[in-house]
Amino acid sequence: MKIMLTGSNGFLGRNLQENLLTNYTMKSLVVRGDNMDTVEDKILDFKPDVFIHNGWSGGNNFNSVNSFEQFDNLNVGFNLLKVLSKLKDLHFIGLGSFSEYGVTLEISSEKSLE
């Protein structure tokens, strides 16, 4: 099974990569708004069976969590999905651990209302 992963520099991505490398053919990928042509070529050449999108630009230190620049991540995600739609039988997993929750004053969990 071939797995492609974004966000391998973050907490979740780094741990996923360490665990997946031992059992699967795996490739990490940096996805930004300005490198989508290169990203498309890399994805289509590798032809992953599973794509784990865990990458998120900015907001990693609470300074820009509520910045409108965070919306750029949505455009990158949509463009990534357009590329991934060109592959057959692909399994997509999207995860995150931070910015999508915004600022909270309590520990976030699956039971949190916000």
PDB file of C-alpha atoms in Angstrom:
ATOM      1  CA  MET A   1       0.000   0.000   0.000  1.00  0.00           C
ATOM      2  CA  LYS A   2       1.290   3.457  -0.921  1.00  0.00           C
ATOM      3  CA  ILE A   3       0.513   6.353   1.423  1.00  0.00           C
ATOM      4  CA  MET A   4       1.069  10.069   0.856  1.00  0.00           C
ATOM      5  CA  LEU A   5       1.021  12.463   3.802  1.00  0.00           C
ATOM      6  CA  THR A   6       0.923  16.226   4.245  1.00  0.00           C
ATOM      7  CA  GLY A   7       1.829  17.911   7.514  1.00  0.00           C
ATOM      8  CA  SER A   8       4.718  15.659   8.459  1.00  0.00           C
ATOM      9  CA  ASN A   9       6.406  18.526  10.330  1.00  0.00           C
ATOM     10  CA  GLY A  10       3.553  18.801  12.828  1.00  0.00           C
ATOM     11  CA  PHE A  11       2.827  16.680  15.884  1.00  0.00           C
ATOM     12  CA  LEU A  12       0.279  14.332  14.315  1.00  0.00           C
ATOM     13  CA  GLY A  13       2.014  14.113  10.943  1.00  0.00           C
ATOM     14  CA  ARG A  14       5.453  13.434  12.411  1.00  0.00           C
ATOM     15  CA  ASN A  15       4.116  10.586  14.551  1.00  0.00           C
ATOM     16  CA  LEU A  16       2.073   9.160  11.683  1.00  0.00           C
ATOM     17  CA  GLN A  17       5.094   9.229   9.414  1.00  0.00           C
ATOM     18  CA  GLU A  18       7.317   7.459  11.952  1.00  0.00           C
ATOM     19  CA  ASN A  19       4.750   4.684  12.375  1.00  0.00           C
ATOM     20  CA  LEU A  20       3.781   4.331   8.719  1.00  0.00           C
ATOM     21  CA  LEU A  21       7.327   4.252   7.342  1.00  0.00           C
ATOM     22  CA  THR A  22       7.990   0.872   8.925  1.00  0.00           C
ATOM     23  CA  ASN A  23       5.083  -0.890   7.229  1.00  0.00           C
ATOM     24  CA  TYR A  24       4.189   0.986   4.040  1.00  0.00           C
ATOM     25  CA  THR A  25       5.627   2.736   1.032  1.00  0.00           C
ATOM     26  CA  MET A  26       5.223   6.333   2.091  1.00  0.00           C
ATOM     27  CA  LYS A  27       5.943   9.794   0.779  1.00  0.00           C
ATOM     28  CA  SER A  28       5.574  13.162   2.519  1.00  0.00           C
ATOM     29  CA  LEU A  29       4.423  16.202   0.628  1.00  0.00           C
ATOM     30  CA  VAL A  30       4.465  19.952   1.302  1.00  0.00           C
ATOM     31  CA  VAL A  31       1.348  21.603  -0.126  1.00  0.00           C
ATOM     32  CA  ARG A  32       1.122  25.376  -0.424  1.00  0.00           C
ATOM     33  CA  GLY A  33      -0.945  27.612  -2.660  1.00  0.00           C
ATOM     34  CA  ASP A  34       2.069  28.485  -4.788  1.00  0.00           C
ATOM     35  CA  ASN A  35       3.314  24.955  -5.533  1.00  0.00           C
ATOM     36  CA  MET A  36       0.156  23.197  -6.710  1.00  0.00           C
ATOM     37  CA  ASP A  37       1.566  22.352 -10.169  1.00  0.00           C
ATOM     38  CA  THR A  38       4.552  20.570  -8.627  1.00  0.00           C
ATOM     39  CA  VAL A  39       2.291  18.916  -6.053  1.00  0.00           C
ATOM     40  CA  GLU A  40      -0.035  17.629  -8.763  1.00  0.00           C
ATOM     41  CA  ASP A  41       2.859  16.031 -10.637  1.00  0.00           C
ATOM     42  CA  LYS A  42       4.198  14.380  -7.477  1.00  0.00           C
ATOM     43  CA  ILE A  43       0.785  12.998  -6.511  1.00  0.00           C
ATOM     44  CA  LEU A  44      -0.075  11.677  -9.958  1.00  0.00           C
ATOM     45  CA  ASP A  45       3.401  10.125 -10.376  1.00  0.00           C
ATOM     46  CA  PHE A  46       3.301   8.404  -6.970  1.00  0.00           C
ATOM     47  CA  LYS A  47      -0.348   7.263  -7.315  1.00  0.00           C
ATOM     48  CA  PRO A  48      -1.057   6.757  -3.608  1.00  0.00           C
ATOM     49  CA  ASP A  49      -3.686   4.328  -2.376  1.00  0.00           C
ATOM     50  CA  VAL A  50      -4.239   6.496   0.704  1.00  0.00           C
ATOM     51  CA  PHE A  51      -3.807  10.259   1.019  1.00  0.00           C
ATOM     52  CA  ILE A  52      -3.652  11.706   4.536  1.00  0.00           C
ATOM     53  CA  HIS A  53      -4.097  15.482   4.530  1.00  0.00           C
ATOM     54  CA  ASN A  54      -2.858  16.830   7.818  1.00  0.00           C
ATOM     55  CA  GLY A  55      -1.100  19.984   6.593  1.00  0.00           C
ATOM     56  CA  TRP A  56      -2.126  23.450   7.724  1.00  0.00           C
ATOM     57  CA  SER A  57      -0.179  26.632   7.159  1.00  0.00           C
ATOM     58  CA  GLY A  58       0.139  29.122  10.007  1.00  0.00           C
ATOM     59  CA  GLY A  59      -1.661  29.336  13.323  1.00  0.00           C
ATOM     60  CA  ASN A  60       0.705  26.944  15.006  1.00  0.00           C
ATOM     61  CA  ASN A  61       1.595  29.277  17.845  1.00  0.00           C
ATOM     62  CA  PHE A  62      -1.803  30.821  18.642  1.00  0.00           C
ATOM     63  CA  ASN A  63      -0.761  34.157  17.051  1.00  0.00           C
ATOM     64  CA  SER A  64      -2.710  33.708  13.832  1.00  0.00           C
ATOM     65  CA  VAL A  65      -5.473  31.283  14.789  1.00  0.00           C
ATOM     66  CA  ASN A  66      -8.212  33.838  14.159  1.00  0.00           C
ATOM     67  CA  SER A  67      -6.493  35.519  11.205  1.00  0.00           C
ATOM     68  CA  PHE A  68      -8.328  35.673   7.883  1.00  0.00           C
ATOM     69  CA  GLU A  69      -5.146  34.282   6.328  1.00  0.00           C
ATOM     70  CA  GLN A  70      -6.223  30.918   7.740  1.00  0.00           C
ATOM     71  CA  PHE A  71      -8.870  30.800   4.990  1.00  0.00           C
ATOM     72  CA  ASP A  72      -6.036  30.352   2.471  1.00  0.00           C
ATOM     73  CA  ASN A  73      -5.790  26.803   3.806  1.00  0.00           C
ATOM     74  CA  LEU A  74      -9.287  26.133   2.503  1.00  0.00           C
ATOM     75  CA  ASN A  75      -8.301  27.126  -1.034  1.00  0.00           C
ATOM     76  CA  VAL A  76      -5.244  24.890  -0.829  1.00  0.00           C
ATOM     77  CA  GLY A  77      -7.461  22.047   0.399  1.00  0.00           C
ATOM     78  CA  PHE A  78      -9.978  22.505  -2.408  1.00  0.00           C
ATOM     79  CA  ASN A  79      -7.218  22.573  -5.021  1.00  0.00           C
ATOM     80  CA  LEU A  80      -5.709  19.463  -3.485  1.00  0.00           C
ATOM     81  CA  LEU A  81      -9.058  17.667  -3.689  1.00  0.00           C
ATOM     82  CA  LYS A  82      -9.317  18.587  -7.385  1.00  0.00           C
ATOM     83  CA  VAL A  83      -5.973  16.896  -7.993  1.00  0.00           C
ATOM     84  CA  LEU A  84      -6.890  13.857  -5.899  1.00  0.00           C
ATOM     85  CA  SER A  85     -10.146  13.442  -7.839  1.00  0.00           C
ATOM     86  CA  LYS A  86      -8.021  12.390 -10.831  1.00  0.00           C
ATOM     87  CA  LEU A  87      -6.995   9.194  -9.030  1.00  0.00           C
ATOM     88  CA  LYS A  88      -9.113   6.038  -8.960  1.00  0.00           C
ATOM     89  CA  ASP A  89      -9.808   4.067  -5.771  1.00  0.00           C
ATOM     90  CA  LEU A  90      -8.111   6.594  -3.501  1.00  0.00           C
ATOM     91  CA  HIS A  91      -8.853   6.656   0.221  1.00  0.00           C
ATOM     92  CA  PHE A  92      -8.724  10.167   1.690  1.00  0.00           C
ATOM     93  CA  ILE A  93      -8.190  10.952   5.372  1.00  0.00           C
ATOM     94  CA  GLY A  94      -8.244  14.548   6.603  1.00  0.00           C
ATOM     95  CA  LEU A  95      -7.172  15.406  10.127  1.00  0.00           C
ATOM     96  CA  GLY A  96      -6.031  18.276  12.253  1.00  0.00           C
ATOM     97  CA  SER A  97      -5.226  19.109  15.804  1.00  0.00           C
ATOM     98  CA  PHE A  98      -5.250  22.835  16.173  1.00  0.00           C
ATOM     99  CA  SER A  99      -6.402  25.742  14.055  1.00  0.00           C
ATOM    100  CA  GLU A 100      -9.755  24.357  13.009  1.00  0.00           C
ATOM    101  CA  TYR A 101     -10.918  24.566  16.630  1.00  0.00           C
ATOM    102  CA  GLY A 102     -10.139  28.261  17.134  1.00  0.00           C
ATOM    103  CA  VAL A 103      -9.328  29.734  20.526  1.00  0.00           C
ATOM    104  CA  THR A 104     -10.688  27.807  23.503  1.00  0.00           C
ATOM    105  CA  LEU A 105     -10.132  28.206  27.213  1.00  0.00           C
ATOM    106  CA  GLU A 106     -10.667  24.528  27.971  1.00  0.00           C
ATOM    107  CA  ILE A 107      -9.343  21.247  26.684  1.00  0.00           C
ATOM    108  CA  SER A 108     -11.057  20.320  23.415  1.00  0.00           C
ATOM    109  CA  SER A 109     -12.544  16.856  23.048  1.00  0.00           C
ATOM    110  CA  GLU A 110     -15.125  15.066  20.948  1.00  0.00           C
ATOM    111  CA  LYS A 111     -17.740  16.140  23.505  1.00  0.00           C
ATOM    112  CA  SER A 112     -16.920  19.857  23.220  1.00  0.00           C
ATOM    113  CA  LEU A 113     -19.786  21.911  21.813  1.00  0.00           C
ATOM    114  CA  GLU A 114     -17.549  24.303  19.864  1.00  0.00           C
TER     115      GLU A 114
END
